[in-house]
Amino acid sequence: MDSSSNGSTGEGSHDFARARRIVKTDEFSSVFRLRPAQKSAHFVLYTRQNQLPHARLGVVVAKRLAPRAVTRNTIKRLTRELFRTTGLPAIDCVVRLSKAVNTKADPATNAKLKALLRIELARLFATQAKARR
């Protein structure tokens, strides 16, 4: 399942190789220092231009906002999938969960909430794809 072995980092590529990830603390910090680019009901998106030929993504899902690992993983998976399929310019994006998603009434693994989160994330990425062109 590891797609980093194909080495592809071309525009429009559907992989999520290490080169497309923000992994170092100082890389996250440099994006967080900037004002949030966009907010939605559950997420805050921070962006910054980068000098690479592709966009990179970092995802922050705090345990206090999503106590169950299955919920955090679901959110990360959705975020990565939408990031891969949205043609973003050369920017660093950090998506941070900003509102709790695990309520007894609405667990994040619930299909209705998953669809809502997918729509929110798609809108966040779409605004960046348009704004940066």
PDB file of C-alpha atoms in Angstrom, residues 49-110:
ATOM      1  CA  GLN A  49       4.101  29.285  -0.789  1.00  0.00           C
ATOM      2  CA  ASN A  50       6.906  26.770  -1.195  1.00  0.00           C
ATOM      3  CA  GLN A  51       9.784  26.519  -3.651  1.00  0.00           C
ATOM      4  CA  LEU A  52       8.985  22.963  -4.708  1.00  0.00           C
ATOM      5  CA  PRO A  53       7.348  21.794  -7.932  1.00  0.00           C
ATOM      6  CA  HIS A  54       4.367  20.416  -5.944  1.00  0.00           C
ATOM      7  CA  ALA A  55       2.124  21.028  -2.950  1.00  0.00           C
ATOM      8  CA  ARG A  56       2.759  19.433   0.454  1.00  0.00           C
ATOM      9  CA  LEU A  57       0.315  18.529   3.219  1.00  0.00           C
ATOM     10  CA  GLY A  58       0.387  18.280   6.985  1.00  0.00           C
ATOM     11  CA  VAL A  59      -2.605  17.170   9.055  1.00  0.00           C
ATOM     12  CA  VAL A  60      -3.098  17.911  12.766  1.00  0.00           C
ATOM     13  CA  VAL A  61      -5.886  16.091  14.578  1.00  0.00           C
ATOM     14  CA  ALA A  62      -5.690  16.626  18.351  1.00  0.00           C
ATOM     15  CA  LYS A  63      -6.637  13.743  20.599  1.00  0.00           C
ATOM     16  CA  ARG A  64      -8.777  16.026  22.767  1.00  0.00           C
ATOM     17  CA  LEU A  65     -10.942  16.910  19.737  1.00  0.00           C
ATOM     18  CA  ALA A  66     -11.100  13.340  18.395  1.00  0.00           C
ATOM     19  CA  PRO A  67     -10.412  10.957  21.293  1.00  0.00           C
ATOM     20  CA  ARG A  68     -10.810   7.734  19.280  1.00  0.00           C
ATOM     21  CA  ALA A  69      -7.928   6.662  17.026  1.00  0.00           C
ATOM     22  CA  VAL A  70     -10.389   5.412  14.411  1.00  0.00           C
ATOM     23  CA  THR A  71     -11.824   8.928  14.192  1.00  0.00           C
ATOM     24  CA  ARG A  72      -8.418  10.612  13.868  1.00  0.00           C
ATOM     25  CA  ASN A  73      -7.374   8.144  11.178  1.00  0.00           C
ATOM     26  CA  THR A  74     -10.629   8.629   9.268  1.00  0.00           C
ATOM     27  CA  ILE A  75     -10.117  12.406   9.233  1.00  0.00           C
ATOM     28  CA  LYS A  76      -6.501  12.067   8.101  1.00  0.00           C
ATOM     29  CA  ARG A  77      -7.476   9.602   5.365  1.00  0.00           C
ATOM     30  CA  LEU A  78     -10.207  11.903   4.036  1.00  0.00           C
ATOM     31  CA  THR A  79      -7.844  14.881   4.099  1.00  0.00           C
ATOM     32  CA  ARG A  80      -5.070  13.053   2.226  1.00  0.00           C
ATOM     33  CA  GLU A  81      -7.503  11.710  -0.373  1.00  0.00           C
ATOM     34  CA  LEU A  82      -8.895  15.175  -1.158  1.00  0.00           C
ATOM     35  CA  PHE A  83      -5.407  16.709  -1.165  1.00  0.00           C
ATOM     36  CA  ARG A  84      -4.249  14.124  -3.731  1.00  0.00           C
ATOM     37  CA  THR A  85      -7.212  14.654  -6.027  1.00  0.00           C
ATOM     38  CA  THR A  86      -7.273  18.485  -5.905  1.00  0.00           C
ATOM     39  CA  GLY A  87      -4.771  20.120  -8.258  1.00  0.00           C
ATOM     40  CA  LEU A  88      -3.036  22.504  -5.874  1.00  0.00           C
ATOM     41  CA  PRO A  89      -0.192  24.853  -6.825  1.00  0.00           C
ATOM     42  CA  ALA A  90       3.195  24.816  -5.049  1.00  0.00           C
ATOM     43  CA  ILE A  91       2.039  25.526  -1.498  1.00  0.00           C
ATOM     44  CA  ASP A  92       2.461  23.968   1.919  1.00  0.00           C
ATOM     45  CA  CYS A  93      -0.944  23.219   3.470  1.00  0.00           C
ATOM     46  CA  VAL A  94      -1.587  22.373   7.088  1.00  0.00           C
ATOM     47  CA  VAL A  95      -5.103  21.243   7.935  1.00  0.00           C
ATOM     48  CA  ARG A  96      -5.962  21.401  11.640  1.00  0.00           C
ATOM     49  CA  LEU A  97      -9.103  20.041  13.253  1.00  0.00           C
ATOM     50  CA  SER A  98     -10.503  22.924  15.308  1.00  0.00           C
ATOM     51  CA  LYS A  99     -13.783  21.569  16.672  1.00  0.00           C
ATOM     52  CA  ALA A 100     -14.597  18.301  18.416  1.00  0.00           C
ATOM     53  CA  VAL A 101     -16.149  15.700  16.153  1.00  0.00           C
ATOM     54  CA  ASN A 102     -16.820  12.885  18.570  1.00  0.00           C
ATOM     55  CA  THR A 103     -20.138  13.482  20.218  1.00  0.00           C
ATOM     56  CA  LYS A 104     -22.435  10.668  21.237  1.00  0.00           C
ATOM     57  CA  ALA A 105     -24.982  11.991  18.741  1.00  0.00           C
ATOM     58  CA  ASP A 106     -22.469  12.199  15.887  1.00  0.00           C
ATOM     59  CA  PRO A 107     -19.486   9.834  15.988  1.00  0.00           C
ATOM     60  CA  ALA A 108     -17.043  10.721  13.196  1.00  0.00           C
ATOM     61  CA  THR A 109     -17.314   7.267  11.706  1.00  0.00           C
ATOM     62  CA  ASN A 110     -20.988   7.983  11.001  1.00  0.00           C
TER      63      ASN A 110
END
